[in-house]
Amino acid sequence: FVPLLLGCLIAVYFLTGIYLVPLAVKKYLPQYIQNQSGLILSIERARLNPLNFQLTLEDLTVELQESSTTEPLLSIQSLFIDLDFTSLIRSSFTCDKLTIENLQLNLIRYKDKHYNIPALSRFSKTQEQGDIISFAKLPFLFSLNNIDINKSRILFEDQVTDKNHTVTELQLAIPTLSNFYFQSNNYILPHFSAIINGSPIQLSGEAVQLTDNQGFQTKLSCSIKSLDLVPYFSYLPSTFPQTIKKGWAD
């Protein structure tokens, strides 16, 4: 009887992880996002490995409730999350790895200088970075570690200046993003690279341990090729004390 009961429990566990949890994610996560932000989230496919709690979401789209364009605000081909199951028991959300593949963000600045992202519209009014979002005020604890964004791009339509900006071949690596203390076993090195309006840009960093275990020294490197600076000054706060008429970064 005991082996039969144990086999049934294992079968229920695997069926729940493989079928019920992905269905619950596809149903309840979009509802939560819409209730909290008003954005419409769609998830085409969801998979969970019940052995290691690795969750994969495919073909995600985020749209505005009222949109003047046919393109979604955000689309992601693949989102991989290596979940820490014990954190869910502690009423927090923690992952050791988060990988995003083929993200596309369609950003618009309208003629009244408002953006199609509500948080950026608030920023355009207040000009205070801290007013965009405060992680400490979120109603839940989270720790996202080893965030890796690959093969992504941003399309920016600026109706104020009647210009379009493109960020292609975007690669972004963030070691951690958290609103409480959490220590992962390993961390990736911070990195950013992209082609912005045809100009390659690369930022990278590393931590080198000092002699006699006296801590770490952070090294940052930056590589920019043929970047016209003039178009970007219009996006700085109006209180910025300088203007530029001509300039390149190389």
mmCIF file of C-alpha atoms in Angstrom, residues 57-146:
data_model
loop_
_atom_site.group_PDB
_atom_site.id
_atom_site.type_symbol
_atom_site.label_atom_id
_atom_site.label_comp_id
_atom_site.label_asym_id
_atom_site.label_seq_id
_atom_site.Cartn_x
_atom_site.Cartn_y
_atom_site.Cartn_z
ATOM 1 C CA LEU A 57 7.517 31.378 -21.017
ATOM 2 C CA GLU A 58 7.403 31.790 -24.791
ATOM 3 C CA ASP A 59 5.931 34.409 -27.130
ATOM 4 C CA LEU A 60 4.934 37.031 -24.584
ATOM 5 C CA THR A 61 3.331 40.307 -25.622
ATOM 6 C CA VAL A 62 2.429 43.351 -23.540
ATOM 7 C CA GLU A 63 -0.082 45.819 -24.956
ATOM 8 C CA LEU A 64 -1.757 49.003 -23.812
ATOM 9 C CA GLN A 65 -5.503 49.019 -23.233
ATOM 10 C CA GLU A 66 -5.818 51.947 -25.641
ATOM 11 C CA SER A 67 -3.159 51.893 -28.333
ATOM 12 C CA SER A 68 -2.895 53.855 -31.573
ATOM 13 C CA THR A 69 -0.472 51.354 -33.132
ATOM 14 C CA THR A 70 -0.782 47.758 -34.274
ATOM 15 C CA GLU A 71 2.573 46.766 -32.762
ATOM 16 C CA PRO A 72 2.584 45.610 -29.122
ATOM 17 C CA LEU A 73 4.352 47.739 -26.539
ATOM 18 C CA LEU A 74 6.658 44.836 -25.668
ATOM 19 C CA SER A 75 7.259 41.397 -27.121
ATOM 20 C CA ILE A 76 9.549 38.634 -25.847
ATOM 21 C CA GLN A 77 10.251 35.423 -27.695
ATOM 22 C CA SER A 78 11.527 33.502 -24.665
ATOM 23 C CA LEU A 79 11.716 34.164 -20.920
ATOM 24 C CA PHE A 80 13.608 31.629 -18.779
ATOM 25 C CA ILE A 81 13.444 31.782 -14.960
ATOM 26 C CA ASP A 82 15.418 29.541 -12.601
ATOM 27 C CA LEU A 83 13.127 29.778 -9.580
ATOM 28 C CA ASP A 84 14.069 29.417 -5.943
ATOM 29 C CA PHE A 85 11.083 27.427 -4.691
ATOM 30 C CA THR A 86 11.838 28.072 -1.022
ATOM 31 C CA SER A 87 11.430 31.812 -1.577
ATOM 32 C CA LEU A 88 7.776 31.300 -2.539
ATOM 33 C CA ILE A 89 7.210 29.690 0.841
ATOM 34 C CA ARG A 90 8.700 32.840 2.439
ATOM 35 C CA SER A 91 6.278 35.036 0.423
ATOM 36 C CA SER A 92 9.017 36.418 -1.804
ATOM 37 C CA PHE A 93 10.101 35.906 -5.404
ATOM 38 C CA THR A 94 13.717 34.895 -5.992
ATOM 39 C CA CYS A 95 15.461 33.467 -9.015
ATOM 40 C CA ASP A 96 19.082 32.484 -9.549
ATOM 41 C CA LYS A 97 18.918 33.167 -13.275
ATOM 42 C CA LEU A 98 16.672 35.119 -15.622
ATOM 43 C CA THR A 99 17.285 35.001 -19.373
ATOM 44 C CA ILE A 100 15.333 36.990 -21.955
ATOM 45 C CA GLU A 101 15.728 36.271 -25.671
ATOM 46 C CA ASN A 102 14.592 38.482 -28.569
ATOM 47 C CA LEU A 103 12.941 41.315 -26.681
ATOM 48 C CA GLN A 104 11.470 44.214 -28.655
ATOM 49 C CA LEU A 105 10.255 47.429 -27.044
ATOM 50 C CA ASN A 106 8.239 49.904 -29.139
ATOM 51 C CA LEU A 107 8.552 53.282 -27.461
ATOM 52 C CA ILE A 108 6.696 56.437 -28.569
ATOM 53 C CA ARG A 109 6.998 60.044 -27.419
ATOM 54 C CA TYR A 110 3.893 61.925 -28.492
ATOM 55 C CA LYS A 111 3.722 65.571 -29.545
ATOM 56 C CA ASP A 112 2.592 66.578 -26.032
ATOM 57 C CA LYS A 113 5.848 64.994 -24.717
ATOM 58 C CA HIS A 114 4.023 62.120 -23.063
ATOM 59 C CA TYR A 115 5.207 58.551 -23.602
ATOM 60 C CA ASN A 116 3.255 55.397 -24.318
ATOM 61 C CA ILE A 117 4.664 53.970 -21.066
ATOM 62 C CA PRO A 118 2.827 55.481 -18.059
ATOM 63 C CA ALA A 119 5.940 55.521 -15.822
ATOM 64 C CA LEU A 120 7.882 57.553 -18.378
ATOM 65 C CA SER A 121 4.991 59.983 -18.734
ATOM 66 C CA ARG A 122 5.129 60.622 -14.990
ATOM 67 C CA PHE A 123 8.872 61.175 -15.324
ATOM 68 C CA SER A 124 8.363 63.732 -18.097
ATOM 69 C CA LYS A 125 6.159 65.728 -15.725
ATOM 70 C CA THR A 126 8.213 65.555 -12.524
ATOM 71 C CA GLN A 127 11.715 65.250 -13.982
ATOM 72 C CA GLU A 128 12.639 63.300 -10.857
ATOM 73 C CA GLN A 129 14.145 59.865 -11.443
ATOM 74 C CA GLY A 130 12.996 58.616 -8.058
ATOM 75 C CA ASP A 131 9.376 59.177 -9.045
ATOM 76 C CA ILE A 132 9.453 56.520 -11.774
ATOM 77 C CA ILE A 133 9.468 53.528 -9.460
ATOM 78 C CA SER A 134 10.552 52.734 -5.918
ATOM 79 C CA PHE A 135 11.523 49.107 -5.425
ATOM 80 C CA ALA A 136 11.343 49.520 -1.653
ATOM 81 C CA LYS A 137 7.641 50.434 -1.886
ATOM 82 C CA LEU A 138 6.620 47.368 -3.887
ATOM 83 C CA PRO A 139 4.128 45.141 -2.022
ATOM 84 C CA PHE A 140 6.368 42.057 -2.277
ATOM 85 C CA LEU A 141 10.021 41.081 -1.851
ATOM 86 C CA PHE A 142 11.983 40.054 -4.911
ATOM 87 C CA SER A 143 15.546 39.232 -5.896
ATOM 88 C CA LEU A 144 16.327 38.730 -9.578
ATOM 89 C CA ASN A 145 19.856 37.468 -10.129
ATOM 90 C CA ASN A 146 22.001 36.938 -13.218
#
